[in-house]
Amino acid sequence: MKPIVLLFAALTSALPLPAAVVINEIHANAEPNPVRAEFVELHNTGPTDISLGGWRFSEGIDFLFPPGTILPAGGYLAIAESLPGFREAFGRQSQAEVIAHWSFDETSGSTAADSTGRPNAAGKPKTAVATAGVTQDAEGRFGGSGIALDGAPGNYLTIPYLDELWSGSYTLAAWVRPADRGVNPILADHSNPQAFLFSVDTAAKMTHRGPAAMPATAAVWAGNGGTIVSNVWQHVAAVWDRDAQVGKIYLDGVLVFSTLVGKGPAELPLVQNARPWHIGRNQADTNTFKGGLDELWVVKGALPISSIRTLMNENRLVTTDIVDLADIVGGGDGSLPGSGARNGINPVTGAQVASYGSGDNIPTAPGAFQPVEHPMIDGVFVPDGTLVAAQTITTTGLSTIVRAGDNDPSPGFWYDGAGLLGDPTKVNSTSAHYLPRYLEDPFRHSILSGMTQKGITFDLDAIESSRNGRQVTGLTAVAADSRMQSGGSIAALVFLDGAEVYRQTNIAGGERIIDLPIPAQARFLTLVIANSDRNNASDHGFFADPFLHIDPLPASETGPPVMGPYAGSL
């Protein structure tokens, strides 16, 4: 688009405005505007980077650029009315960026540099400043130096608050070699009002507290998992996926804890404390870290397991884009927020239909596999656990025994739908587990739904071809039973090239988190909703937010970075 003059807002600076910065695009929506997806895009047409810190849109809309905002030479930057609205309107990716990274490579002194070089919103550099009892030139995990903390009260490192962590998805990760299995805080903002604590003791631990119950803050999610060993380097990571409302903890690249949070949007952000945070100290007590610490990463975005393992093994951040399998089933191309409709696929015939389907779909040939005329879907089938022989699950003839239920008729079709099912009045029930209040959330969610029994196989090669050969690296989803009726339960199974890689049975009114790496050589991905209790009239299973993770586009092909929100309206 040709650069345009500014008609709806004034961009001002305390310094003369470089002529190289132009407003490249204004996207305005007429009222009613429920999604709130308006934005203004800036473009630096000049040959040098320009600092936007202190610049402001001051008429029509109001937005102050924080210190450290840089518009690179030739670069673009969008300022959005609403970040969730922008994400819904123009697609959601799991693209991640580094908020801070301390490599602890210094060999002397009392400071540790943040490799990003970017300050926080207050303009303060994210340099970690050590007190006594911190050794800079200690043995590191990757052959260089790390730090060693002696565990004495008062000995830790201080950093400025990281405001980018407050409201969205994040990943925290570090290499640790604790001297003991006592309480060893890694990163924390945990004095009153408490916000979060990332730590290890006998296990890897994370607590994320929300603002809803201020000042007595409540845990949005908390968990622990794995076994920590003294005097051994281990990699720990905590992930908060704000969009999916899922918290996860990894130890040495293995998912050891996961939970789905049934809370409303206002309850989900971190408590926001504009005060110093600490590395190696829990501010709520006298506990400090004792042992070795190296390569502490704070990442904006929820990394899948494939990226966690790359961070662990290669000490580098690999981001991913998303392919939505529910959108593909709806006849779309797998993009977000989606190009398909709430269409269905008959598991008996393979026909794509413009409905959800109803009644019993009884296969005339038990175990038969039906191709689907969608380039990214290989086919569908009705799982039959009574078959002695394996049943076919791909057009190439790969077969396996799908034994998680029975061969009862299968009501309905596979279908794609917007928003998750469930009764919001029963969220946080003391007597049962229920779904999050997704329908109250401004984010768009996807559902790949179907009553048991059903199987569907996707062609990963075709999906990669549709993305210019970019590699599929992982699958994330939430498997659940939305009917939650007495006696009803389902099973969720995942296969790669006919080999079972995931199985959860007797899911009844709860949820199971799926986070699987996908090797480069894999061709077929099969998802199965099966019947755990021979009563499929009660079993309406689904995969929520069923996302493939793929290699990202080159930087030259991605959209501009986005900031916001701004006040006012275009």
Coordinates of C-alpha atoms in Angstrom, one line a residue:
M1 CA 0.0 0.0 0.0
K2 CA 1.2 3.5 -0.7
P3 CA 2.2 5.6 2.3
I4 CA -0.7 7.9 3.4
V5 CA -0.9 11.1 5.4
L6 CA -2.1 11.0 8.9
L7 CA -5.8 11.9 9.1
F8 CA -7.1 10.6 12.4
A9 CA -4.2 11.1 14.8
A10 CA -1.2 13.2 15.4
L11 CA 2.2 11.6 16.0
T12 CA 4.4 13.8 18.2
S13 CA 7.9 13.7 19.6
A14 CA 10.0 15.9 21.9
L15 CA 12.6 15.9 19.1
P16 CA 12.2 16.8 15.5
L17 CA 10.3 14.1 13.7
P18 CA 12.5 12.2 11.1
A19 CA 11.0 12.5 7.7
A20 CA 11.8 8.8 7.2
V21 CA 8.9 7.7 9.4
V22 CA 5.6 7.5 7.6
I23 CA 2.2 6.1 8.4
N24 CA 2.0 3.3 5.9
E25 CA -1.6 2.0 6.7
I26 CA -4.6 2.8 8.7
H27 CA -7.1 0.0 9.3
A28 CA -10.4 1.5 10.6
N29 CA -13.7 -0.4 11.2
A30 CA -17.1 1.2 11.3
E31 CA -19.2 0.7 14.4
P32 CA -20.3 -1.8 15.6
N33 CA -16.8 -3.0 16.0
P34 CA -17.0 -6.0 18.4
V35 CA -13.6 -7.5 17.6
R36 CA -11.7 -4.2 18.0
A37 CA -9.2 -4.9 15.3
E38 CA -8.2 -1.4 14.2
F39 CA -4.6 -0.6 13.8
V40 CA -2.1 2.0 12.5
E41 CA 1.1 0.8 10.8
L42 CA 4.3 2.9 10.7
H43 CA 7.2 2.4 8.2
N44 CA 10.8 3.6 8.5
T45 CA 11.7 4.5 4.9
G46 CA 15.2 5.6 5.8
P47 CA 18.5 3.8 6.0
T48 CA 19.0 4.0 9.8
D49 CA 17.2 2.7 12.8
I50 CA 15.0 5.2 14.7
S51 CA 14.2 5.2 18.4
L52 CA 10.5 5.8 19.0
G53 CA 10.7 6.0 22.8
G54 CA 8.7 9.0 24.0
W55 CA 6.8 9.4 20.7
R56 CA 3.0 9.6 21.0
F57 CA -0.2 9.4 19.1
S58 CA -2.1 12.3 20.7
E59 CA -5.2 13.1 18.7
G60 CA -8.0 10.7 17.9
I61 CA -6.1 7.9 19.5
D62 CA -3.7 8.0 22.4
F63 CA -0.6 5.8 22.6
L64 CA 2.8 6.5 24.1
F65 CA 5.8 4.5 22.8
P66 CA 7.7 3.1 25.7
P67 CA 11.5 3.7 26.0
G68 CA 13.6 1.3 24.0
T69 CA 11.1 1.0 21.1
I70 CA 13.2 0.8 17.9
L71 CA 11.9 1.0 14.3
P72 CA 14.6 -0.6 12.2
A73 CA 15.7 0.8 8.9
G74 CA 13.1 -0.3 6.3
G75 CA 11.0 -1.9 9.1
Y76 CA 7.3 -1.8 10.0
L77 CA 5.5 -1.5 13.3
A78 CA 1.7 -1.9 13.9
I79 CA -0.1 -0.2 16.9
A80 CA -3.3 -2.1 17.6
E81 CA -6.5 -1.0 19.2
S82 CA -6.7 -4.3 21.0
L83 CA -4.0 -7.0 20.9
P84 CA -6.5 -9.9 21.4
G85 CA -8.7 -8.3 18.7
F86 CA -5.8 -7.9 16.3
R87 CA -4.9 -11.5 16.9
E88 CA -8.4 -12.7 16.3
A89 CA -8.8 -10.7 13.1
F90 CA -5.5 -11.3 11.5
G91 CA -4.4 -14.7 12.8
R92 CA -2.8 -16.2 15.9
Q93 CA 0.7 -17.6 15.9
S94 CA 2.8 -19.1 18.6
Q95 CA 5.6 -16.8 17.5
A96 CA 7.8 -16.1 20.5
E97 CA 10.4 -13.4 21.2
V98 CA 13.0 -13.1 23.9
I99 CA 12.1 -10.8 26.8
A100 CA 15.4 -11.3 28.5
H101 CA 18.2 -13.8 28.4
W102 CA 21.1 -14.0 30.9
S103 CA 23.9 -16.3 29.7
F104 CA 26.0 -15.6 32.8
D105 CA 29.2 -15.6 30.6
E106 CA 30.8 -12.8 32.6
T107 CA 34.0 -13.9 34.4
S108 CA 34.3 -11.1 36.9
G109 CA 32.4 -8.3 38.4
S110 CA 28.9 -8.2 40.0
T111 CA 26.6 -7.8 37.0
A112 CA 25.2 -10.2 34.3
A113 CA 24.1 -8.7 31.0
D114 CA 20.8 -9.3 29.3
S115 CA 21.5 -10.4 25.7
T116 CA 18.5 -8.6 24.2
G117 CA 19.8 -5.1 25.2
R118 CA 16.3 -3.8 25.5
P119 CA 15.1 -2.0 28.6
N120 CA 11.7 -2.6 30.3
A121 CA 8.8 -0.2 30.0
A122 CA 10.4 2.2 32.5
G123 CA 13.6 2.4 30.4
K124 CA 15.6 0.4 32.9
P125 CA 18.2 -2.1 31.4
K126 CA 17.6 -5.7 32.3
T127 CA 21.1 -6.2 33.8
A128 CA 21.2 -8.5 36.7
V129 CA 23.0 -7.1 39.7
A130 CA 24.5 -9.5 42.2
T131 CA 25.0 -9.1 45.9
A132 CA 27.6 -11.0 47.9
G133 CA 27.8 -14.8 47.7
V134 CA 27.5 -14.9 43.9
T135 CA 30.4 -16.3 41.9
Q136 CA 30.6 -15.1 38.3
D137 CA 33.2 -17.4 36.8
A138 CA 31.6 -20.7 37.9
E139 CA 31.3 -23.7 35.7
G140 CA 28.5 -23.3 33.1
R141 CA 26.4 -25.9 31.3
F142 CA 27.8 -25.4 27.8
G143 CA 31.5 -25.2 28.6
G144 CA 31.6 -21.5 29.4
S145 CA 30.9 -19.8 32.7
G146 CA 27.8 -19.8 34.7
I147 CA 27.1 -18.4 38.2
A148 CA 27.2 -20.1 41.6
L149 CA 25.2 -18.9 44.5
D150 CA 26.1 -19.8 48.1
G151 CA 22.5 -20.0 49.3
A152 CA 23.0 -17.6 52.2
P153 CA 20.1 -15.2 53.0
G154 CA 20.6 -11.9 51.2
N155 CA 22.7 -13.4 48.4
Y156 CA 21.0 -13.2 45.0
L157 CA 20.7 -11.1 41.9
T158 CA 18.2 -8.2 41.2
I159 CA 16.6 -7.3 37.9
P160 CA 14.0 -4.7 37.0
Y161 CA 10.4 -5.9 36.5
L162 CA 9.6 -7.5 33.2
D163 CA 6.3 -5.9 32.2
E164 CA 6.1 -8.0 29.0
L165 CA 5.4 -11.0 31.2
W166 CA 2.3 -9.6 32.8
S167 CA -0.6 -10.2 30.5
G168 CA 0.2 -12.8 27.8
S169 CA 1.8 -16.2 27.2
Y170 CA 5.3 -16.8 28.4
T171 CA 8.1 -19.4 28.8
L172 CA 10.7 -19.5 31.6
A173 CA 13.6 -21.8 31.3
A174 CA 17.0 -22.3 32.9
W175 CA 19.8 -24.9 33.6
V176 CA 20.1 -25.6 37.3
R177 CA 22.6 -27.6 39.4
P178 CA 21.3 -27.2 43.0
A179 CA 23.6 -28.2 45.8
D180 CA 20.7 -29.7 47.7
R181 CA 17.0 -30.5 47.3
G182 CA 15.8 -27.8 49.5
V183 CA 13.8 -24.7 48.3
N184 CA 15.8 -23.2 45.5
P185 CA 14.1 -20.2 43.8
I186 CA 15.2 -19.5 40.2
L187 CA 13.2 -16.4 39.3
A188 CA 10.5 -14.7 41.4
D189 CA 8.3 -11.7 42.2
H190 CA 6.9 -13.1 45.3
S191 CA 6.5 -10.6 48.1
N192 CA 3.0 -9.2 48.8
P193 CA 1.2 -9.0 46.6
Q194 CA 2.7 -12.2 45.2
A195 CA 3.0 -12.6 41.4
F196 CA 5.0 -15.7 40.5
L197 CA 7.7 -18.2 41.7
F198 CA 9.7 -20.4 39.4
S199 CA 11.8 -22.8 41.5
V200 CA 13.0 -26.3 42.2
D201 CA 13.3 -28.4 45.3
T202 CA 12.6 -32.1 45.0
A203 CA 10.7 -31.3 41.9
A204 CA 10.4 -28.5 39.2
K205 CA 7.8 -26.0 40.4
M206 CA 5.9 -22.9 39.1
T207 CA 3.2 -20.7 40.7
H208 CA 1.4 -18.0 38.7
R209 CA -0.9 -15.7 40.7
G210 CA -3.6 -13.5 39.3
P211 CA -5.1 -10.1 40.2
A212 CA -8.7 -11.2 40.8
A213 CA -8.3 -11.7 44.6
M214 CA -6.1 -8.7 45.3
P215 CA -4.5 -8.0 47.7
A216 CA -4.7 -11.7 48.8
T217 CA -3.7 -13.0 45.4
A218 CA -5.0 -16.3 44.2
A219 CA -3.0 -18.9 42.2
V220 CA -4.2 -18.9 38.6
W221 CA -2.2 -22.1 38.3
A222 CA 0.5 -23.9 40.3
G223 CA 2.2 -27.3 39.9
N224 CA 5.2 -29.4 40.2
G225 CA 6.7 -32.5 38.6
G226 CA 9.7 -34.6 37.9
T227 CA 12.6 -35.4 40.2
I228 CA 15.4 -32.9 40.9
V229 CA 18.8 -34.4 41.6
S230 CA 21.5 -32.6 43.7
N231 CA 24.7 -31.5 42.0
V232 CA 23.5 -32.5 38.5
W233 CA 22.8 -30.1 35.7
Q234 CA 19.0 -30.3 34.8
H235 CA 16.9 -28.2 32.5
V236 CA 13.7 -26.8 33.8
A237 CA 11.0 -24.8 32.0
A238 CA 7.6 -23.4 32.9
V239 CA 5.1 -22.4 30.1
W240 CA 1.9 -20.4 30.4
D241 CA -0.3 -20.6 27.3
R242 CA -2.7 -17.7 27.8
D243 CA -4.7 -18.4 24.7
A244 CA -5.3 -22.1 25.5
Q245 CA -5.4 -21.4 29.3
V246 CA -2.9 -24.2 29.9
G247 CA 0.1 -24.2 32.3
K248 CA 2.9 -26.7 31.8
I249 CA 6.2 -27.7 33.5
Y250 CA 9.1 -29.5 31.7
L251 CA 12.1 -31.2 33.2
D252 CA 15.0 -32.2 30.9
G253 CA 12.6 -31.7 27.9
V254 CA 9.9 -34.0 29.3
L255 CA 6.4 -32.7 30.1
V256 CA 6.1 -33.5 33.9
F257 CA 3.0 -31.4 34.8
S258 CA 0.1 -29.8 32.9
T259 CA -3.1 -28.2 33.9
L260 CA -6.0 -26.5 32.2
V261 CA -7.3 -23.3 33.9
G262 CA -11.0 -22.9 34.3
K263 CA -11.1 -19.1 35.0
G264 CA -12.4 -16.0 33.3
P265 CA -10.2 -13.6 31.3
A266 CA -9.9 -11.0 34.1
E267 CA -8.4 -13.7 36.5
L268 CA -5.7 -14.9 34.1
P269 CA -2.9 -12.2 34.0
L270 CA -0.1 -12.1 36.5
V271 CA -0.2 -9.7 39.4
Q272 CA 1.5 -6.5 38.0
N273 CA 4.2 -5.2 40.4
A274 CA 6.4 -2.4 39.1
R275 CA 9.2 -3.3 41.5
P276 CA 12.5 -5.2 41.3
W277 CA 12.4 -8.9 40.8
H278 CA 15.0 -11.4 41.9
I279 CA 17.1 -14.3 40.5
G280 CA 17.8 -16.8 43.1
R281 CA 15.5 -15.5 45.9
N282 CA 12.0 -16.0 47.1
Q283 CA 11.0 -12.6 48.5
A284 CA 8.3 -14.1 50.7
D285 CA 10.8 -15.8 52.9
T286 CA 14.6 -16.2 53.4
N287 CA 15.0 -19.0 50.9
T288 CA 17.8 -18.4 48.3
F289 CA 19.2 -20.6 45.5
K290 CA 22.3 -22.7 46.4
G291 CA 24.3 -24.1 43.5
G292 CA 24.9 -23.5 39.9
L293 CA 22.6 -21.6 37.5
D294 CA 23.1 -20.9 33.8
E295 CA 21.3 -19.8 30.6
L296 CA 18.1 -18.2 32.2
W297 CA 15.6 -17.4 29.4
V298 CA 12.4 -15.3 29.7
V299 CA 10.4 -15.7 26.5
K300 CA 7.2 -14.0 25.4
G301 CA 5.0 -16.8 24.0
A302 CA 4.2 -20.4 24.9
L303 CA 6.8 -22.7 23.4
P304 CA 5.8 -26.2 22.4
I305 CA 7.8 -29.2 23.5
S306 CA 9.8 -29.3 20.2
S307 CA 11.0 -25.7 20.9
I308 CA 11.7 -26.5 24.6
R309 CA 14.0 -29.3 23.5
T310 CA 15.9 -27.1 21.1
L311 CA 16.3 -24.5 23.8
M312 CA 17.6 -27.2 26.1
N313 CA 20.0 -28.9 23.6
E314 CA 21.1 -26.0 21.5
N315 CA 20.6 -23.0 23.7
R316 CA 18.7 -21.1 21.0
L317 CA 15.1 -20.0 20.6
V318 CA 13.2 -21.6 17.8
T319 CA 9.7 -20.2 17.2
T320 CA 6.8 -21.9 15.4
D321 CA 3.7 -21.0 13.3
I322 CA 0.4 -22.7 13.8
V323 CA -1.8 -24.8 11.5
D324 CA -5.4 -25.3 12.9
L325 CA -6.6 -28.9 12.2
A326 CA -10.2 -27.9 13.1
D327 CA -10.2 -25.3 10.4
I328 CA -9.0 -27.9 7.9
V329 CA -11.9 -30.2 8.8
G330 CA -14.2 -27.3 8.3
G331 CA -13.0 -27.0 4.7
G332 CA -10.4 -24.3 5.3
D333 CA -6.6 -24.1 4.8
G334 CA -5.7 -24.3 8.5
S335 CA -5.0 -20.7 9.0
L336 CA -6.1 -18.6 12.0
P337 CA -8.6 -17.2 12.8
G338 CA -9.8 -19.7 10.1
S339 CA -11.1 -19.8 6.6
G340 CA -13.4 -22.9 7.0
A341 CA -17.0 -23.2 8.2
R342 CA -18.6 -25.4 10.9
N343 CA -18.8 -28.3 8.4
G344 CA -18.6 -32.0 9.1
I345 CA -17.1 -35.2 7.7
N346 CA -19.1 -38.4 7.7
P347 CA -16.7 -41.0 9.3
V348 CA -18.5 -43.8 7.4
T349 CA -18.5 -42.4 3.9
G350 CA -15.7 -39.8 4.0
A351 CA -18.1 -37.2 2.6
Q352 CA -17.7 -33.6 3.5
V353 CA -21.1 -32.2 4.7
A354 CA -22.4 -28.8 5.7
S355 CA -23.8 -30.0 9.0
Y356 CA -22.9 -31.6 12.3
G357 CA -24.6 -34.9 11.5
S358 CA -27.0 -36.7 13.7
G359 CA -28.2 -40.2 14.4
D360 CA -26.0 -43.3 14.4
N361 CA -23.4 -43.8 11.6
I362 CA -22.9 -47.5 11.4
P363 CA -20.2 -48.7 9.0
T364 CA -21.3 -51.4 6.5
A365 CA -17.8 -52.8 6.5
P366 CA -16.3 -52.7 10.1
G367 CA -12.9 -51.0 10.2
A368 CA -13.1 -49.6 6.6
F369 CA -11.0 -46.5 5.8
Q370 CA -12.6 -43.8 3.7
P371 CA -10.5 -41.2 1.8
V372 CA -11.6 -37.6 2.1
E373 CA -11.4 -35.1 -0.8
H374 CA -9.5 -32.5 1.0
P375 CA -5.8 -32.2 0.1
M376 CA -4.6 -32.1 3.7
I377 CA -6.9 -34.9 5.1
D378 CA -6.0 -38.4 4.2
G379 CA -9.2 -40.0 5.4
V380 CA -11.6 -41.1 8.2
F381 CA -12.7 -44.3 9.8
V382 CA -14.8 -45.7 12.7
P383 CA -12.5 -47.3 15.3
D384 CA -13.5 -50.9 16.0
G385 CA -11.8 -52.4 19.1
T386 CA -13.4 -55.8 18.5
L387 CA -11.5 -56.5 15.4
V388 CA -8.9 -59.2 15.8
A389 CA -6.8 -57.9 12.9
A390 CA -5.5 -54.3 12.7
Q391 CA -7.6 -51.8 10.9
T392 CA -6.4 -49.5 8.1
I393 CA -5.9 -45.9 9.1
T394 CA -4.2 -44.4 6.0
T395 CA -4.7 -44.5 2.2
T396 CA -1.3 -46.2 1.9
G397 CA -2.5 -49.1 3.9
L398 CA -0.9 -48.5 7.3
S399 CA -2.9 -50.3 9.9
T400 CA -3.0 -50.6 13.7
I401 CA -5.3 -52.1 16.4
V402 CA -7.4 -49.2 17.8
R403 CA -8.5 -50.7 21.1
A404 CA -9.8 -48.1 23.5
G405 CA -13.5 -48.9 23.5
D406 CA -16.1 -50.8 21.5
N407 CA -17.7 -50.9 18.1
D408 CA -21.0 -49.2 19.0
P409 CA -22.5 -47.0 16.3
S410 CA -21.0 -43.5 16.0
P411 CA -23.4 -40.6 16.2
G412 CA -22.7 -37.4 14.3
F413 CA -19.7 -36.4 12.2
W414 CA -16.3 -34.9 12.8
Y415 CA -16.9 -31.2 12.7
D416 CA -15.2 -27.8 13.2
G417 CA -16.8 -25.2 15.4
A418 CA -16.0 -21.9 16.9
G419 CA -15.8 -21.8 20.7
L420 CA -15.8 -24.7 23.1
L421 CA -18.8 -26.4 24.5
G422 CA -19.6 -26.6 28.2
D423 CA -21.7 -25.1 31.0
P424 CA -20.0 -21.9 32.3
T425 CA -22.2 -22.0 35.4
K426 CA -20.3 -25.2 36.5
V427 CA -16.8 -23.9 36.1
N428 CA -14.6 -24.4 39.2
S429 CA -17.1 -26.8 40.6
T430 CA -15.9 -28.4 43.9
S431 CA -17.4 -31.8 42.9
A432 CA -16.2 -32.2 39.3
H433 CA -13.8 -30.8 36.7
Y434 CA -15.3 -28.6 34.0
L435 CA -14.1 -26.7 31.0
P436 CA -12.7 -23.2 31.1
R437 CA -15.0 -20.3 30.3
Y438 CA -13.7 -20.1 26.8
L439 CA -16.9 -18.4 25.5
E440 CA -16.2 -15.4 27.8
D441 CA -12.7 -15.1 26.5
P442 CA -11.9 -12.5 23.8
F443 CA -9.6 -15.0 22.1
R444 CA -11.0 -17.2 19.3
H445 CA -10.8 -20.9 20.1
S446 CA -11.1 -23.9 17.8
I447 CA -12.8 -27.3 18.3
L448 CA -12.4 -30.5 16.4
S449 CA -15.4 -32.3 17.8
G450 CA -17.3 -35.6 17.3
M451 CA -19.1 -38.2 19.4
T452 CA -17.3 -41.5 19.8
Q453 CA -16.2 -43.5 17.8
K454 CA -14.2 -41.6 15.2
G455 CA -10.8 -41.5 13.7
I456 CA -9.3 -39.0 11.2
T457 CA -5.9 -39.0 9.5
F458 CA -4.1 -35.9 8.3
D459 CA -1.4 -35.9 5.6
L460 CA 1.6 -34.0 7.1
D461 CA 3.4 -34.0 3.8
A462 CA 0.5 -32.2 2.1
I463 CA 0.3 -29.7 5.0
E464 CA 4.0 -29.0 4.7
S465 CA 3.7 -28.6 0.9
S466 CA 0.9 -26.0 1.5
R467 CA 3.3 -24.1 3.7
N468 CA 6.2 -24.0 1.1
G469 CA 7.8 -27.1 2.6
R470 CA 8.1 -25.8 6.2
Q471 CA 8.5 -28.7 8.6
V472 CA 5.8 -29.8 11.1
T473 CA 7.5 -30.1 14.5
G474 CA 4.8 -30.7 17.0
L475 CA 1.1 -31.1 18.0
T476 CA -0.7 -29.4 20.9
A477 CA -4.3 -29.8 21.9
V478 CA -6.7 -30.4 24.8
A479 CA -8.7 -33.6 24.7
A480 CA -11.9 -33.6 26.7
D481 CA -15.5 -34.9 27.0
S482 CA -17.9 -32.0 26.8
R483 CA -21.1 -34.0 27.7
M484 CA -19.9 -34.9 31.2
Q485 CA -22.9 -37.1 31.8
S486 CA -23.1 -39.8 34.5
G487 CA -21.3 -42.9 33.4
G488 CA -19.9 -41.3 30.3
S489 CA -16.2 -41.3 29.4
I490 CA -14.0 -41.2 26.4
A491 CA -10.5 -42.1 25.3
A492 CA -8.2 -39.9 23.2
L493 CA -5.5 -41.5 21.0
V494 CA -2.8 -40.1 18.7
F495 CA -0.9 -42.1 16.1
L496 CA 2.1 -41.2 13.9
D497 CA 2.4 -43.4 10.8
G498 CA 0.3 -46.1 12.5
A499 CA 2.3 -46.1 15.8
E500 CA 0.5 -45.0 18.9
V501 CA 2.3 -42.0 20.6
Y502 CA -0.5 -40.8 23.0
R503 CA -3.3 -42.6 24.9
Q504 CA -5.6 -41.3 27.6
T505 CA -8.6 -43.3 28.6
N506 CA -11.6 -42.7 30.9
I507 CA -11.7 -39.0 30.4
A508 CA -14.9 -37.9 32.0
G509 CA -15.7 -34.3 32.6
G510 CA -12.0 -33.4 32.7
E511 CA -9.3 -32.5 30.3
R512 CA -6.0 -33.9 29.1
I513 CA -3.2 -31.8 27.7
I514 CA -1.5 -33.0 24.5
D515 CA 2.0 -31.7 23.7
L516 CA 3.9 -34.0 21.3
P517 CA 7.0 -33.6 19.1
I518 CA 6.6 -34.8 15.5
P519 CA 9.8 -36.1 13.8
A520 CA 10.7 -34.8 10.4
Q521 CA 10.1 -38.2 8.7
A522 CA 6.5 -38.5 9.9
R523 CA 3.9 -38.6 7.1
F524 CA 0.5 -39.3 8.7
L525 CA -1.1 -38.0 11.9
T526 CA -4.1 -39.8 13.2
L527 CA -6.5 -38.5 15.9
V528 CA -9.0 -40.9 17.6
I529 CA -11.9 -40.2 19.9
A530 CA -12.9 -43.6 21.3
N531 CA -15.3 -44.9 23.9
S532 CA -14.0 -45.9 27.3
D533 CA -17.2 -47.2 28.8
R534 CA -19.4 -48.8 26.0
N535 CA -22.0 -46.0 26.5
N536 CA -21.3 -43.6 23.7
A537 CA -24.7 -41.8 24.1
S538 CA -23.0 -40.0 26.9
D539 CA -19.7 -39.3 25.1
H540 CA -19.2 -36.2 23.1
G541 CA -15.4 -36.0 22.7
F542 CA -13.3 -33.2 21.1
F543 CA -9.8 -31.9 20.6
A544 CA -9.7 -28.2 21.6
D545 CA -7.3 -25.9 19.8
P546 CA -5.8 -28.8 17.8
F547 CA -2.7 -27.0 16.5
L548 CA 0.2 -28.3 14.5
H549 CA 3.4 -26.3 15.0
I550 CA 5.5 -25.7 11.9
D551 CA 8.8 -23.9 11.2
P552 CA 8.2 -20.1 10.9
L553 CA 8.3 -18.0 7.8
P554 CA 11.5 -16.2 7.0
A555 CA 11.6 -12.8 8.7
S556 CA 11.0 -11.1 5.3
E557 CA 7.7 -12.9 4.9
T558 CA 6.1 -12.3 8.3
G559 CA 3.9 -9.4 9.3
P560 CA 5.1 -6.4 11.3
P561 CA 5.6 -6.6 15.1
V562 CA 2.5 -5.3 17.0
M563 CA 2.2 -3.0 20.0
G564 CA -0.8 -1.8 21.9
P565 CA -3.4 -1.3 23.0
Y566 CA -4.2 2.4 22.3
A567 CA -7.0 4.4 23.7
G568 CA -9.6 6.1 21.5
S569 CA -10.9 5.1 18.1
L570 CA -9.9 5.8 14.5

